[in-house]
Short mmCIF file of C-alpha atoms in Angstrom, two decimals:
data_model
loop_
_atom_site.label_atom_id
_atom_site.label_comp_id
_atom_site.label_asym_id
_atom_site.label_seq_id
_atom_site.Cartn_x
_atom_site.Cartn_y
_atom_site.Cartn_z
CA UNK A 1 16.58 -12.21 5.37
CA UNK A 2 16.38 -8.39 4.70
CA UNK A 3 13.68 -6.98 4.03
CA UNK A 4 12.92 -4.44 0.96
CA UNK A 5 14.96 -0.85 0.77
CA UNK A 6 14.81 1.99 -0.78
CA UNK A 7 17.18 4.76 -2.01
CA UNK A 8 17.49 7.67 -0.51
CA UNK A 9 14.85 7.72 2.05
CA UNK A 10 14.93 11.72 2.20
CA UNK A 11 15.33 13.82 -1.16
CA UNK A 12 14.74 17.62 -1.82
CA UNK A 13 14.71 18.73 -5.67
CA UNK A 14 13.47 21.58 -6.91
CA UNK A 15 10.84 22.30 -9.96
CA UNK A 16 11.88 20.85 -12.92
CA UNK A 17 14.68 19.05 -11.57
CA UNK A 18 14.84 15.21 -12.36
CA UNK A 19 14.83 12.01 -9.75
CA UNK A 20 15.81 8.65 -10.37
CA UNK A 21 14.55 6.36 -7.01
CA UNK A 22 15.55 2.75 -6.13
CA UNK A 23 14.29 0.58 -4.89
CA UNK A 24 15.76 -3.42 -3.56
CA UNK A 25 13.24 -6.71 -3.42
CA UNK A 26 13.71 -9.36 -0.87
CA UNK A 27 15.65 -11.83 -2.25
CA UNK A 28 14.07 -13.93 -4.24
CA UNK A 29 10.89 -11.18 -4.98
CA UNK A 30 10.41 -11.20 -8.29
CA UNK A 31 7.62 -8.85 -8.40
CA UNK A 32 8.22 -5.11 -7.74
CA UNK A 33 5.34 -2.18 -7.15
CA UNK A 34 5.42 1.28 -6.86
CA UNK A 35 2.96 3.49 -4.92
CA UNK A 36 2.75 7.22 -4.60
CA UNK A 37 1.78 8.18 -1.24
CA UNK A 38 -0.30 11.61 -0.80
CA UNK A 39 -2.00 13.78 2.19
CA UNK A 40 -5.02 14.15 -0.60
CA UNK A 41 -5.22 11.18 -2.46
CA UNK A 42 -3.71 8.98 -0.61
CA UNK A 43 -1.99 5.63 -1.75
CA UNK A 44 -1.83 5.55 -6.31
CA UNK A 45 -0.97 2.77 -7.65
CA UNK A 46 1.94 3.59 -9.78
CA UNK A 47 3.02 0.38 -11.87
CA UNK A 48 4.32 -2.95 -11.25
CA UNK A 49 7.47 -4.55 -12.96
CA UNK A 50 7.86 -8.73 -13.14
CA UNK A 51 11.11 -10.34 -14.87
CA UNK A 52 12.47 -6.68 -16.17
CA UNK A 53 8.36 -6.51 -18.05
CA UNK A 54 5.80 -3.61 -16.16
CA UNK A 55 2.97 -5.09 -16.64
CA UNK A 56 0.59 -2.82 -15.11
CA UNK A 57 0.72 1.07 -15.01
CA UNK A 58 -1.10 3.04 -12.93
CA UNK A 59 -3.21 6.86 -13.94
CA UNK A 60 0.24 8.64 -14.09
CA UNK A 61 2.09 10.98 -16.64
CA UNK A 62 4.38 10.10 -18.98
CA UNK A 63 6.83 11.60 -16.86
CA UNK A 64 6.40 8.60 -13.97
CA UNK A 65 8.73 6.10 -15.55
CA UNK A 66 10.07 2.96 -14.17
CA UNK A 67 12.42 0.25 -14.76
CA UNK A 68 13.46 -3.20 -13.45
CA UNK A 69 17.26 -4.90 -13.49
CA UNK A 70 17.75 -8.80 -14.18
CA UNK A 71 18.35 -9.10 -10.18
CA UNK A 72 14.90 -7.58 -9.74
CA UNK A 73 15.95 -3.98 -8.41
CA UNK A 74 13.51 -1.34 -9.82
CA UNK A 75 14.25 1.88 -9.78
CA UNK A 76 11.81 4.77 -11.16
CA UNK A 77 12.52 8.28 -12.24
CA UNK A 78 9.96 11.47 -12.22
CA UNK A 79 11.11 14.17 -14.94
CA UNK A 80 10.35 17.89 -15.34
CA UNK A 81 9.38 18.01 -10.85
CA UNK A 82 6.08 19.23 -10.29
CA UNK A 83 4.94 20.96 -6.77
CA UNK A 84 1.94 18.30 -6.60
CA UNK A 85 5.04 15.35 -6.50
CA UNK A 86 5.96 15.95 -3.22
CA UNK A 87 4.80 12.70 -1.53
CA UNK A 88 6.26 9.57 -0.09
CA UNK A 89 7.00 7.24 -2.65
CA UNK A 90 6.74 3.09 -1.58
CA UNK A 91 7.81 -0.13 -3.32
CA UNK A 92 6.62 -3.45 -2.27
CA UNK A 93 7.69 -6.88 -3.91
CA UNK A 94 6.67 -10.38 -3.82
CA UNK A 95 7.37 -13.43 -4.90
CA UNK A 96 5.14 -13.25 -8.36
CA UNK A 97 2.56 -10.30 -8.96
CA UNK A 98 -0.84 -12.41 -6.94
CA UNK A 99 -2.98 -10.52 -5.25
CA UNK A 100 -3.04 -13.60 -3.38
CA UNK A 101 0.00 -13.05 -2.29
CA UNK A 102 1.53 -10.41 0.73
CA UNK A 103 2.88 -7.68 -0.75
CA UNK A 104 5.97 -6.34 1.47
CA UNK A 105 6.33 -2.59 1.54
CA UNK A 106 9.91 -0.40 2.04
CA UNK A 107 9.56 2.11 4.06
CA UNK A 108 9.49 3.89 1.62
CA UNK A 109 11.19 7.97 0.07
CA UNK A 110 9.99 11.00 1.14
CA UNK A 111 10.44 13.27 -1.56
CA UNK A 112 9.79 17.02 -1.45
CA UNK A 113 9.57 19.41 -4.55
CA UNK A 114 10.44 23.10 -3.58
CA UNK B 1 -10.16 7.20 -8.17
CA UNK B 2 -9.32 5.06 -5.56
CA UNK B 3 -11.54 1.95 -4.88
CA UNK B 4 -11.25 1.52 -1.33
CA UNK B 5 -13.26 4.30 1.56
CA UNK B 6 -11.96 3.46 5.16
CA UNK B 7 -14.49 5.20 8.23
CA UNK B 8 -14.00 6.66 10.26
CA UNK B 9 -11.31 8.62 8.99
CA UNK B 10 -9.84 9.08 12.39
CA UNK B 11 -10.41 6.71 15.85
CA UNK B 12 -8.95 7.38 19.24
CA UNK B 13 -9.72 4.99 21.76
CA UNK B 14 -8.28 3.89 25.53
CA UNK B 15 -5.91 1.28 26.17
CA UNK B 16 -7.90 -2.11 26.85
CA UNK B 17 -10.75 -0.78 24.34
CA UNK B 18 -11.55 -2.50 21.65
CA UNK B 19 -11.38 -0.24 17.91
CA UNK B 20 -13.61 -0.91 14.50
CA UNK B 21 -12.94 0.33 11.07
CA UNK B 22 -14.57 0.08 8.30
CA UNK B 23 -13.92 -0.45 4.36
CA UNK B 24 -15.91 -0.10 1.50
CA UNK B 25 -15.54 -0.73 -2.02
CA UNK B 26 -17.02 0.07 -4.81
CA UNK B 27 -16.87 -2.84 -7.54
CA UNK B 28 -16.46 -6.56 -7.27
CA UNK B 29 -13.21 -8.19 -6.21
CA UNK B 30 -11.53 -11.56 -5.48
CA UNK B 31 -9.90 -10.20 -1.94
CA UNK B 32 -9.61 -7.25 0.23
CA UNK B 33 -5.90 -7.24 2.47
CA UNK B 34 -5.83 -5.38 5.50
CA UNK B 35 -2.47 -3.07 6.20
CA UNK B 36 -1.18 -0.66 8.85
CA UNK B 37 0.91 2.13 8.30
CA UNK B 38 2.68 3.52 11.27
CA UNK B 39 3.43 7.44 10.89
CA UNK B 40 4.80 8.02 7.68
CA UNK B 41 6.44 5.05 7.41
CA UNK B 42 6.38 1.37 4.70
CA UNK B 43 2.94 -0.90 5.20
CA UNK B 44 2.57 -4.08 7.24
CA UNK B 45 0.46 -6.52 5.90
CA UNK B 46 -2.35 -7.78 8.84
CA UNK B 47 -4.47 -10.27 6.94
CA UNK B 48 -6.15 -11.04 3.23
CA UNK B 49 -9.66 -12.08 3.22
CA UNK B 50 -11.07 -14.13 0.16
CA UNK B 51 -13.61 -12.86 -1.79
CA UNK B 52 -15.59 -16.25 -1.04
CA UNK B 53 -14.60 -16.44 3.09
CA UNK B 54 -16.63 -14.46 5.16
CA UNK B 55 -14.50 -13.56 8.59
CA UNK B 56 -11.01 -14.46 9.49
CA UNK B 57 -9.40 -14.24 12.33
CA UNK B 58 -5.58 -13.71 13.42
CA UNK B 59 -4.64 -13.27 16.98
CA UNK B 60 -6.42 -9.39 18.50
CA UNK B 61 -7.68 -9.26 14.50
CA UNK B 62 -10.97 -9.82 13.26
CA UNK B 63 -11.72 -9.13 9.71
CA UNK B 64 -15.09 -9.85 8.18
CA UNK B 65 -16.40 -9.20 4.53
CA UNK B 66 -19.83 -8.27 3.46
CA UNK B 67 -19.95 -8.63 0.00
CA UNK B 68 -23.28 -7.91 -0.69
CA UNK B 69 -22.81 -4.84 0.60
CA UNK B 70 -19.25 -4.03 -0.04
CA UNK B 71 -18.32 -3.65 2.47
CA UNK B 72 -15.57 -5.00 5.23
CA UNK B 73 -14.45 -4.42 9.01
CA UNK B 74 -11.80 -5.02 11.04
CA UNK B 75 -11.44 -4.99 14.84
CA UNK B 76 -8.82 -4.83 17.09
CA UNK B 77 -9.56 -6.45 20.68
CA UNK B 78 -7.93 -5.25 23.21
CA UNK B 79 -5.71 -2.59 22.00
CA UNK B 80 -2.48 -1.20 22.95
CA UNK B 81 -0.81 1.51 22.44
CA UNK B 82 1.91 -0.08 20.16
CA UNK B 83 -1.05 -0.30 18.03
CA UNK B 84 -1.42 3.28 17.25
CA UNK B 85 -0.92 3.59 13.23
CA UNK B 86 -3.20 3.84 10.08
CA UNK B 87 -4.81 0.77 9.14
CA UNK B 88 -6.13 0.65 5.13
CA UNK B 89 -8.04 -2.15 3.27
CA UNK B 90 -7.06 -2.57 0.01
CA UNK B 91 -8.60 -4.68 -2.82
CA UNK B 92 -7.79 -6.61 -5.95
CA UNK B 93 -10.29 -5.65 -8.85
CA UNK B 94 -8.58 -6.86 -11.51
CA UNK B 95 -6.18 -9.46 -11.08
CA UNK B 96 -3.28 -7.06 -11.91
CA UNK B 97 -3.30 -4.36 -8.96
CA UNK B 98 -4.36 -2.98 -5.90
CA UNK B 99 -6.17 -0.44 -5.09
CA UNK B 100 -6.33 1.24 -1.47
CA UNK B 101 -8.40 2.71 0.57
CA UNK B 102 -7.77 6.18 2.79
CA UNK B 103 -6.69 4.66 5.63
CA UNK B 104 -8.06 5.09 9.38
CA UNK B 105 -5.85 6.65 11.62
CA UNK B 106 -6.60 4.68 15.32
CA UNK B 107 -4.81 6.28 17.89
CA UNK B 108 -4.65 4.55 20.96
CA UNK B 109 -3.98 6.34 25.02
CA UNK B 110 -2.08 4.51 27.18
#
């Protein structure tokens, strides 16, 4: 079974631009979560989607948004990029969202904002 | 704010030695999970311990949980160079999201 895939793996953008990141979960998994990882703040939860519905959202500004499609693939979008948005963005999938279920992480998208 | 804090931040040991890292958290939890991350890549799930469990083993890994102290420890026995990675604890407080700690960077010297 293929793992979680994320595209692109690396991205360089300039301030003010917007970016869209994609995540394909493991086949059959319906829950997709997104995390931002930075050296200063560590891993922080962005949002979680299940069956195309955002069920929970972390403490991030409205510039960060996401969606999930009927095939469970998910995208996250960051508008009006700031230097501080430079980070590794990780998505994780699980069969259903349940804290007793293991989350399977993708390799991440490394975003650099210049 | 982050839920968990790992200690130490960095640990360097010789191959074959045991490595112990600790995680403290702030509020009551349903369970606690440990993950490993190799140099800027995705996280790999290691072990889950429920709030009503005190100790759990998986291969060379031993995890303990003390809910009265709001802390957990991860012990890796007979370490190998391949264990070099960052280790994170993750707690589920509300049942809706995981809170990750700051991580312990482990270096195992061959």
